[in-house]
PDB file of C-alpha atoms in Angstrom:
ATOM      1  CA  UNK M 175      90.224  99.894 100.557  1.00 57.00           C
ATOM      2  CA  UNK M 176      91.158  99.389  96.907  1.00 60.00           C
ATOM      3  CA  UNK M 177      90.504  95.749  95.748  1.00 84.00           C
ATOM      4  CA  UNK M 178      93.496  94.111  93.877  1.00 92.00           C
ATOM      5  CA  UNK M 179      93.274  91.710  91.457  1.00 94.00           C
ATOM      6  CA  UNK M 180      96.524  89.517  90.211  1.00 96.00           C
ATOM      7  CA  UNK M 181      96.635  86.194  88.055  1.00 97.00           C
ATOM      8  CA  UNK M 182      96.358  83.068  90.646  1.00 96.00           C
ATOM      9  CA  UNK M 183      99.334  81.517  89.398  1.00 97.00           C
ATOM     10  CA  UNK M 184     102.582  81.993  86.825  1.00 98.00           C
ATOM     11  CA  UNK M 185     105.523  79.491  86.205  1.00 98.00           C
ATOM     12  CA  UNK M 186     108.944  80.702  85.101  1.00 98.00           C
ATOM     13  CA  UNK M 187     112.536  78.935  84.991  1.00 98.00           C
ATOM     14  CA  UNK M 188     115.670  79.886  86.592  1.00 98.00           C
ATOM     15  CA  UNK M 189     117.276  82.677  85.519  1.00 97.00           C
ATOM     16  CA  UNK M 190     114.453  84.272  83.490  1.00 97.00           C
ATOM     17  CA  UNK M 191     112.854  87.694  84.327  1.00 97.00           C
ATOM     18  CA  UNK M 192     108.938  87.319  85.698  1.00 98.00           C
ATOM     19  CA  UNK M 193     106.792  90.147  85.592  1.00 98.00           C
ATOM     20  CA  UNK M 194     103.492  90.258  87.967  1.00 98.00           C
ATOM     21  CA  UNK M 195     100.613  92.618  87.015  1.00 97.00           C
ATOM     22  CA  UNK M 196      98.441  93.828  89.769  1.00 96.00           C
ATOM     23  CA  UNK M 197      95.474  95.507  88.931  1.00 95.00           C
ATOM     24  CA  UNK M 198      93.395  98.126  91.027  1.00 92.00           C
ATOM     25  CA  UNK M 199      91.232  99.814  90.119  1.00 89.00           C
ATOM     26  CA  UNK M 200      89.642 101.978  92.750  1.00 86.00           C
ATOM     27  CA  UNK M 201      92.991 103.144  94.312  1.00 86.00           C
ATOM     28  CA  UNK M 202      93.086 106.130  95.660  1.00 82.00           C
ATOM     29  CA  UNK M 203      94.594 109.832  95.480  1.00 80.00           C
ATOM     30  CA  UNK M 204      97.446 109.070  98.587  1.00 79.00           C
ATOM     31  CA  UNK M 205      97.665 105.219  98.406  1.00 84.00           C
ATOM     32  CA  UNK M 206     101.086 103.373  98.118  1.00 87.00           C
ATOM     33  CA  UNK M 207     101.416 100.245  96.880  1.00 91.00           C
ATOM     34  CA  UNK M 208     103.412  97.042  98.522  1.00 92.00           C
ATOM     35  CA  UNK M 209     104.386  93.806  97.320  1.00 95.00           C
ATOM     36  CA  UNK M 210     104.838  91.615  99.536  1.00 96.00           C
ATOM     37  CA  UNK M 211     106.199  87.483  99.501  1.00 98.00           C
ATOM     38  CA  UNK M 212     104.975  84.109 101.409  1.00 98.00           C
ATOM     39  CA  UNK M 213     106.487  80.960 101.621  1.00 97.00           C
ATOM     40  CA  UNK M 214     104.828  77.997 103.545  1.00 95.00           C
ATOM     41  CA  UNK M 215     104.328  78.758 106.812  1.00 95.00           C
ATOM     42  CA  UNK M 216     105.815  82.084 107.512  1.00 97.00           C
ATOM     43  CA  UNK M 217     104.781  85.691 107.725  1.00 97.00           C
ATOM     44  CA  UNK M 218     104.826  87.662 104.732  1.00 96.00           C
ATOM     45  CA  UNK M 219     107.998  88.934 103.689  1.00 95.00           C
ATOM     46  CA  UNK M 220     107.806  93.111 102.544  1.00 93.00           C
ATOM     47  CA  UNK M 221     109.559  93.102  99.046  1.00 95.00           C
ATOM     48  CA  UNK M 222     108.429  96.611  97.174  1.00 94.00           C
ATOM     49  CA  UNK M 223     106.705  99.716  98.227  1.00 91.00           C
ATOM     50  CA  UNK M 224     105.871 102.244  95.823  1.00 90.00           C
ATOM     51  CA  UNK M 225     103.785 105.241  95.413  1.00 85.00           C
ATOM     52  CA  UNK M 226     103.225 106.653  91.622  1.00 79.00           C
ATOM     53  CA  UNK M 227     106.558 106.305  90.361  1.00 85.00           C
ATOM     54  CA  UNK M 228     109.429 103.142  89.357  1.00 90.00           C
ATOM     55  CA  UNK M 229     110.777 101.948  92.370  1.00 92.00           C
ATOM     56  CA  UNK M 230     114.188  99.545  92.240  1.00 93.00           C
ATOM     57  CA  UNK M 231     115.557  97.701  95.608  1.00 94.00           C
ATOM     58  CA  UNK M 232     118.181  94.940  95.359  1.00 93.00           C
ATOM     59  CA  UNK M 233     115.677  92.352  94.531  1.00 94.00           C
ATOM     60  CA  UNK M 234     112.947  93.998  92.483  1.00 97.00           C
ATOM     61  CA  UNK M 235     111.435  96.780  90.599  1.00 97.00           C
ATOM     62  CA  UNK M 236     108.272  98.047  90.991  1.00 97.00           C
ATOM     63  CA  UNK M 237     106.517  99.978  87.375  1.00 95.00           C
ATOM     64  CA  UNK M 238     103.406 102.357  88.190  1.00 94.00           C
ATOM     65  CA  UNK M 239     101.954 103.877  85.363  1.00 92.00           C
ATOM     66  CA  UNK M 240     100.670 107.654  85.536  1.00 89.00           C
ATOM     67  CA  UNK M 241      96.976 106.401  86.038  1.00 88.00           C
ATOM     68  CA  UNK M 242      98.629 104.206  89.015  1.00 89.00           C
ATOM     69  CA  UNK M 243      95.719 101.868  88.389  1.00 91.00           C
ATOM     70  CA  UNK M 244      97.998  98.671  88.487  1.00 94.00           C
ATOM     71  CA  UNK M 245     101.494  98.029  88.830  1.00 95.00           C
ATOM     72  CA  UNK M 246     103.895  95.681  88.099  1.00 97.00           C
ATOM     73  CA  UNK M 247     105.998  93.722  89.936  1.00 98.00           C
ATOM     74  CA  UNK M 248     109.666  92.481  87.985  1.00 98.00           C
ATOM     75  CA  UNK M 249     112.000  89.727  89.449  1.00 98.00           C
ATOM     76  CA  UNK M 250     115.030  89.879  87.486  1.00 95.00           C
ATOM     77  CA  UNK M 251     116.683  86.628  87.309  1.00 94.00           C
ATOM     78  CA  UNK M 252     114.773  84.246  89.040  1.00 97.00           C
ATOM     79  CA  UNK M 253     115.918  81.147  90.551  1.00 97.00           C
ATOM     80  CA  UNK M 254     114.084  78.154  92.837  1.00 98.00           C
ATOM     81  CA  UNK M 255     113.937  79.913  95.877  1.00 97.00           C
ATOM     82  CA  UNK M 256     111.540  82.603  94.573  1.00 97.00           C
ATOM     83  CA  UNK M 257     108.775  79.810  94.245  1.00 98.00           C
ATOM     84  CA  UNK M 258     106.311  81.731  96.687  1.00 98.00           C
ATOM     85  CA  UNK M 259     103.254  83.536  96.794  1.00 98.00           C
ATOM     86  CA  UNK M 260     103.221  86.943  95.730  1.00 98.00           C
ATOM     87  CA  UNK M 261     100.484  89.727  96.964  1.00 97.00           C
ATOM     88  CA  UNK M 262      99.805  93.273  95.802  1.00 95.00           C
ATOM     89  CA  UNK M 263      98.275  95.536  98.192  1.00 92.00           C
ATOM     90  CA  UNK M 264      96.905  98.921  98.388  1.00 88.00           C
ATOM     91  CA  UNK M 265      96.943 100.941 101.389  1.00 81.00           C
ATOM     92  CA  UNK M 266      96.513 104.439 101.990  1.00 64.00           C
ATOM     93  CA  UNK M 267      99.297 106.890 104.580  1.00 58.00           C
ATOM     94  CA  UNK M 268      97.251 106.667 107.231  1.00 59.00           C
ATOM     95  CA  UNK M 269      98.535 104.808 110.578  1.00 52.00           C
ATOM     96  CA  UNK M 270      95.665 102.242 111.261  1.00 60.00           C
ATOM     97  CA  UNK M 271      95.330 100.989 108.157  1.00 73.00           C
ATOM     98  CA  UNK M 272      94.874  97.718 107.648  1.00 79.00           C
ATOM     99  CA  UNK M 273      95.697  96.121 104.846  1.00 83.00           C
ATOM    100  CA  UNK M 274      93.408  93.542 102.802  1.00 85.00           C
ATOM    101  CA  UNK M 275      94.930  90.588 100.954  1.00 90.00           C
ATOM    102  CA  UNK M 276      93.494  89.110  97.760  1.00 90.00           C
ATOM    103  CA  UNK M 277      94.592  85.977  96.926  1.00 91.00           C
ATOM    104  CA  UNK M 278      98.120  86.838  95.432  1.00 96.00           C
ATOM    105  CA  UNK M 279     100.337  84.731  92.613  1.00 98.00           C
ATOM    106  CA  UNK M 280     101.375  81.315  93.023  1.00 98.00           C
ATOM    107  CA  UNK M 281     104.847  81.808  91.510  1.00 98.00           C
ATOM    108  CA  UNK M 282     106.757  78.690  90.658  1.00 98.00           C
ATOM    109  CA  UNK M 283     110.447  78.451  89.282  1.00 98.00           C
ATOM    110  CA  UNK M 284     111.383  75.194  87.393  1.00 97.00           C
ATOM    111  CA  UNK M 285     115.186  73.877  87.050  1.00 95.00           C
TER     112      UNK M 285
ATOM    113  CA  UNK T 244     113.688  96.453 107.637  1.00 66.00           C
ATOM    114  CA  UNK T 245     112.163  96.373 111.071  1.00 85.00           C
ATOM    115  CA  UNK T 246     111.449  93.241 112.835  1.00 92.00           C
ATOM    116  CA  UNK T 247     108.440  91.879 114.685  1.00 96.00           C
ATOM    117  CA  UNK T 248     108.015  88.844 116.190  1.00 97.00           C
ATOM    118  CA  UNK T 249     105.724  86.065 117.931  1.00 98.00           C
ATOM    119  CA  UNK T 250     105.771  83.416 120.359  1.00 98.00           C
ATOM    120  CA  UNK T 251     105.372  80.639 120.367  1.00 98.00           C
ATOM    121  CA  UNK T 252     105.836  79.835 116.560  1.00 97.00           C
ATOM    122  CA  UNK T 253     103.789  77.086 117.267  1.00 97.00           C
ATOM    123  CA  UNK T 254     101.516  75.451 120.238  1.00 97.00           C
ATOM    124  CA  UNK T 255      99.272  72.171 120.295  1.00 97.00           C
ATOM    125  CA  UNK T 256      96.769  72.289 122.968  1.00 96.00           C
ATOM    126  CA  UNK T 257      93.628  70.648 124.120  1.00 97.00           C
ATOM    127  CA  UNK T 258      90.491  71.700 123.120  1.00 97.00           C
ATOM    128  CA  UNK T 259      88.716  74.153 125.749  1.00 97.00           C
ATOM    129  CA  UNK T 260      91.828  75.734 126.957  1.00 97.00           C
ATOM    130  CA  UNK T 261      93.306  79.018 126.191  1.00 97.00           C
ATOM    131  CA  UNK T 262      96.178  80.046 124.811  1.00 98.00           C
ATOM    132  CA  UNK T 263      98.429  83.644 124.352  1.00 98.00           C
ATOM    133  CA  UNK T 264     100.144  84.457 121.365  1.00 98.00           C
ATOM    134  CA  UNK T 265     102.443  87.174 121.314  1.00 97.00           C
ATOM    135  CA  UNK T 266     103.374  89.713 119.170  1.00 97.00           C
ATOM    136  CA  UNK T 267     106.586  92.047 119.618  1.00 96.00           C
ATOM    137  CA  UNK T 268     108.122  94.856 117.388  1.00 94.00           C
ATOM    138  CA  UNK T 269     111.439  94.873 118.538  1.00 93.00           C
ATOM    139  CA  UNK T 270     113.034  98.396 116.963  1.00 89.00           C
ATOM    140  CA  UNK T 271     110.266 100.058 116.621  1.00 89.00           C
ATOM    141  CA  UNK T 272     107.300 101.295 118.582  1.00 90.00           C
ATOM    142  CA  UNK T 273     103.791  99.876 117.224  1.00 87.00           C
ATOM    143  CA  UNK T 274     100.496 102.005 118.153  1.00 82.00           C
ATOM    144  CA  UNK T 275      98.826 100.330 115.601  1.00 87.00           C
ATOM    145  CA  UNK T 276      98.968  96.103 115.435  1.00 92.00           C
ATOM    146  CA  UNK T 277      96.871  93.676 113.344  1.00 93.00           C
ATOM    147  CA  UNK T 278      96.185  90.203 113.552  1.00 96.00           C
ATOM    148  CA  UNK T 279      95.736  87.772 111.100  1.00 96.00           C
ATOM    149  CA  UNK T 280      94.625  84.428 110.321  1.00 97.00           C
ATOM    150  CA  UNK T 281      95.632  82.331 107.273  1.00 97.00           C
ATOM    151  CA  UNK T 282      93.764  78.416 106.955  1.00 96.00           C
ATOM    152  CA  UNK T 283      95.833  76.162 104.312  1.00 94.00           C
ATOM    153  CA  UNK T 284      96.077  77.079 100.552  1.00 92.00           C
ATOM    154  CA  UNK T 285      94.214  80.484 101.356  1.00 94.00           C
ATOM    155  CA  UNK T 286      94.856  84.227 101.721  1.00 95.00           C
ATOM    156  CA  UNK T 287      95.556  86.152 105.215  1.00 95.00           C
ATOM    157  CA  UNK T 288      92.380  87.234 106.752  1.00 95.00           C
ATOM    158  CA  UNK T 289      92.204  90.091 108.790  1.00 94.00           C
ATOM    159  CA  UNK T 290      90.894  89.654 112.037  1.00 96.00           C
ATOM    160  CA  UNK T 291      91.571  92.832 114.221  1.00 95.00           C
ATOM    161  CA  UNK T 292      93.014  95.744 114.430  1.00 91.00           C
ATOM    162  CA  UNK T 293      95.025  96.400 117.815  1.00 88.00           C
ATOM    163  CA  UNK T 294      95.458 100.010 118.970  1.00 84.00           C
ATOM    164  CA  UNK T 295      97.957 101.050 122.359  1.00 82.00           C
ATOM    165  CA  UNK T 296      96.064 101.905 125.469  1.00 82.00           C
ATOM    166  CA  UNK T 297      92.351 100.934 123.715  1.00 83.00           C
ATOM    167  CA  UNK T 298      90.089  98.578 122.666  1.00 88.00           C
ATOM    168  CA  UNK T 299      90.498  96.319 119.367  1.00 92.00           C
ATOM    169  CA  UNK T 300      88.739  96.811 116.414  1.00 92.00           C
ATOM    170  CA  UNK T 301      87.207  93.235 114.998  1.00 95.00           C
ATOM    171  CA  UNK T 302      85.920  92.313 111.503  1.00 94.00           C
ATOM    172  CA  UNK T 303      82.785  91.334 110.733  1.00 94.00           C
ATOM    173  CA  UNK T 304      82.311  87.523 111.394  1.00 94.00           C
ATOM    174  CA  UNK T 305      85.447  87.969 113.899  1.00 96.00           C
ATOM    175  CA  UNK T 306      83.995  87.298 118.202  1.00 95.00           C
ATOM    176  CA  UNK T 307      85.848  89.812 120.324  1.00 93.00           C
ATOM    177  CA  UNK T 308      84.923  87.630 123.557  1.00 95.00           C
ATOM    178  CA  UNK T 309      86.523  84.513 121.562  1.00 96.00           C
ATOM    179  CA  UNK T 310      89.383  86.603 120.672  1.00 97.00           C
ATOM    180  CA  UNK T 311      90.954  88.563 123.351  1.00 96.00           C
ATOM    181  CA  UNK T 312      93.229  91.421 121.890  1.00 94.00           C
ATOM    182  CA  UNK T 313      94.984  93.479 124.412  1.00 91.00           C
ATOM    183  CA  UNK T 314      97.684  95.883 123.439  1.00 89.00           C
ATOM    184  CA  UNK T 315      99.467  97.678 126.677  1.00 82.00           C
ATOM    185  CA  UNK T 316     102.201  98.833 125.125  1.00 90.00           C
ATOM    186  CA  UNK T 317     103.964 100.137 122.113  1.00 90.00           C
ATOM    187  CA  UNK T 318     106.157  96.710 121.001  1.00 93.00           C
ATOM    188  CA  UNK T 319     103.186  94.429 122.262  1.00 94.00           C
ATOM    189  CA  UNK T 320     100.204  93.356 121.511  1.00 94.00           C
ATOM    190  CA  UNK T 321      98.899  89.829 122.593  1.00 96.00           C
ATOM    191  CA  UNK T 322      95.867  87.464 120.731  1.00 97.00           C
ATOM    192  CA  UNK T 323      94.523  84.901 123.468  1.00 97.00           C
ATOM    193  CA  UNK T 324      92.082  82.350 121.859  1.00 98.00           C
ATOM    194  CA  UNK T 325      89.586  81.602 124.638  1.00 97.00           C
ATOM    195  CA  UNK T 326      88.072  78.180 125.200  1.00 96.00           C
ATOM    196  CA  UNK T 327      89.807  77.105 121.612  1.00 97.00           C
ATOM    197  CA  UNK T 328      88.143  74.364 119.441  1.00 97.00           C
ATOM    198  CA  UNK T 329      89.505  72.508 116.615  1.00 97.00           C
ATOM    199  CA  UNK T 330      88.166  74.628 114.255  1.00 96.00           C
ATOM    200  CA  UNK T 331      90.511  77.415 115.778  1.00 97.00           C
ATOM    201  CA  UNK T 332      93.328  75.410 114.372  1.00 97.00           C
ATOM    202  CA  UNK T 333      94.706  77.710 111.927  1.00 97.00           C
ATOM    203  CA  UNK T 334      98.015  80.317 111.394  1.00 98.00           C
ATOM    204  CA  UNK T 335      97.968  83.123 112.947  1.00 98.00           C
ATOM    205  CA  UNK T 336     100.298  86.278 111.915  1.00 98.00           C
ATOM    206  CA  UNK T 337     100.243  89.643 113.579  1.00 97.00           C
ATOM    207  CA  UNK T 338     102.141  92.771 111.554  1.00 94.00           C
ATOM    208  CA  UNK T 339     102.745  96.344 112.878  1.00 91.00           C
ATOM    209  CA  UNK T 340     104.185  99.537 111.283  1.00 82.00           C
ATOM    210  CA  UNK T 341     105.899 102.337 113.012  1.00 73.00           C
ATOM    211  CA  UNK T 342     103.923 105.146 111.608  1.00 68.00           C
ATOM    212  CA  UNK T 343     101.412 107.340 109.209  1.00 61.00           C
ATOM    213  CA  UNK T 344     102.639 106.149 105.758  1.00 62.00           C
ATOM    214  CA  UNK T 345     105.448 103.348 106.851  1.00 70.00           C
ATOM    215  CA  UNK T 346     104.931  99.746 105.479  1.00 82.00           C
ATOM    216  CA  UNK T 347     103.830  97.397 107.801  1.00 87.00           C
ATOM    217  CA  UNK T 348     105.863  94.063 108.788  1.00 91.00           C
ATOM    218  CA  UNK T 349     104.866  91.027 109.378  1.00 95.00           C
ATOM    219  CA  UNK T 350     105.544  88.271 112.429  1.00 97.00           C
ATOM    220  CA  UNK T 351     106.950  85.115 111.257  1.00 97.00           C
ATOM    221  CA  UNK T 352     103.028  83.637 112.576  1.00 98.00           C
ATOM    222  CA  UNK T 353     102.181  80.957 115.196  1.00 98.00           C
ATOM    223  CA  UNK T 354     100.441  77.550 113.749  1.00 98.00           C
ATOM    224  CA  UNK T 355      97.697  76.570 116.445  1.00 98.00           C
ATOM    225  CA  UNK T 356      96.866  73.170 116.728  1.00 98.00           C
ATOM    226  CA  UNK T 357      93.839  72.355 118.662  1.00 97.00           C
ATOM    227  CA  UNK T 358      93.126  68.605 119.090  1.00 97.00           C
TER     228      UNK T 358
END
């Protein structure tokens, strides 16, 4: 499985736009890519999925570039209830496949 | 996007008993489950993979006989902590996907508190 790598923390204010780089490497030929977001004491929370190309859902985009060796995750318009911890994973198509988590980004939004 | 859940969210119990956590995918059907285990201020660990009808697959580090995974059907798979110790005190999170290629979702976790 594809090891990620993403900065351990970022700060941001309300309303600004925060963009989160994973990198990785080692991905492979059929692997997507999924964001997902934790607050305290809950379950991750699936945000993004992608798989080579821009994805956009109603809260964020997700930019692959043609090597797909990282990705980036964009918030538009973040406020203080984004302040959570973001991971990047890489996973291939497979049913089965587990999926490993790095340590993500510590995201917090300031008033 | 699908839902899975677990119960109890939470449970305090005596050190040396057991206890069952549950997880459920409620529309969808699950052959493939995976449990989790997250300690404060650190990432999700993997600790098993649960497949329908057969035996769990543990990490490295992870003691099957401590950690009883059964999965009998396709919305449930249940982690029972056998003869739990303090250090078992932790939150655990189970996810499931409904297929080759969907994303996986995640419980909402149970916090075990073992005094």
């Amino acid at each position: 499985l594809a090891k990620t790598t993403q900065p351990i923390s970022m700060d941001s204010y309300e309303g600004q736009e925060v963009n989160i780089t994973c990198s990785h490497n080692n991905i492979a030929t059929n692997d997507y890519i999924t964001w997902y977001q934790q607050f305290p004491s809950q379950g991750p929370r699936f945000i993004i999925q992608g798989y080579k190309t821009k994805v956009t859902n109603e809260v964020a985009s997700l930019f692959i570039p043609a090597d797909g060796k990282s990705s980036t995750l964009s918030l538009p318009r973040v406020s203080l209830s984004d302040t959570a911890v973001y991971y990047c994973l890489v996973g291939g198509e497979q049913a089965g496949t587990a999926l490993i988590f790095g340590k993500g980004t510590t995201l917090s939004v300031s008033s | 996007g699908a839902v899975v859940s677990q119960h109890p969210s939470r449970v305090i119990c005596k050190s040396g008993t057991s206890v069952k956590i549950e997880c459920r995918s409620l529309d969808f059907q699950a052959t493939t489950m995976f449990w989790y285990r997250q300690f404060p201020k650190q990432s999700l660990m993997l600790m098993a993979t649960s497949n329908e009808g057969s035996k769990a697959t543990y990490e490295q580090g992870v003691e099957k006989d401590k950690f009883l995974i059964n999965h009998a059907s396709l919305t449930l798979s249940t982690l029972t902590v056998t003869s739990a110790h303090p250090e078992d005190s932790s939150f655990y999170i189970c996810s499931a996907a409904a297929g080759s290629g969907e994303t996986q979702y995640f419980g909402p976790g149970t916090r075990l508190l073992v005094l």
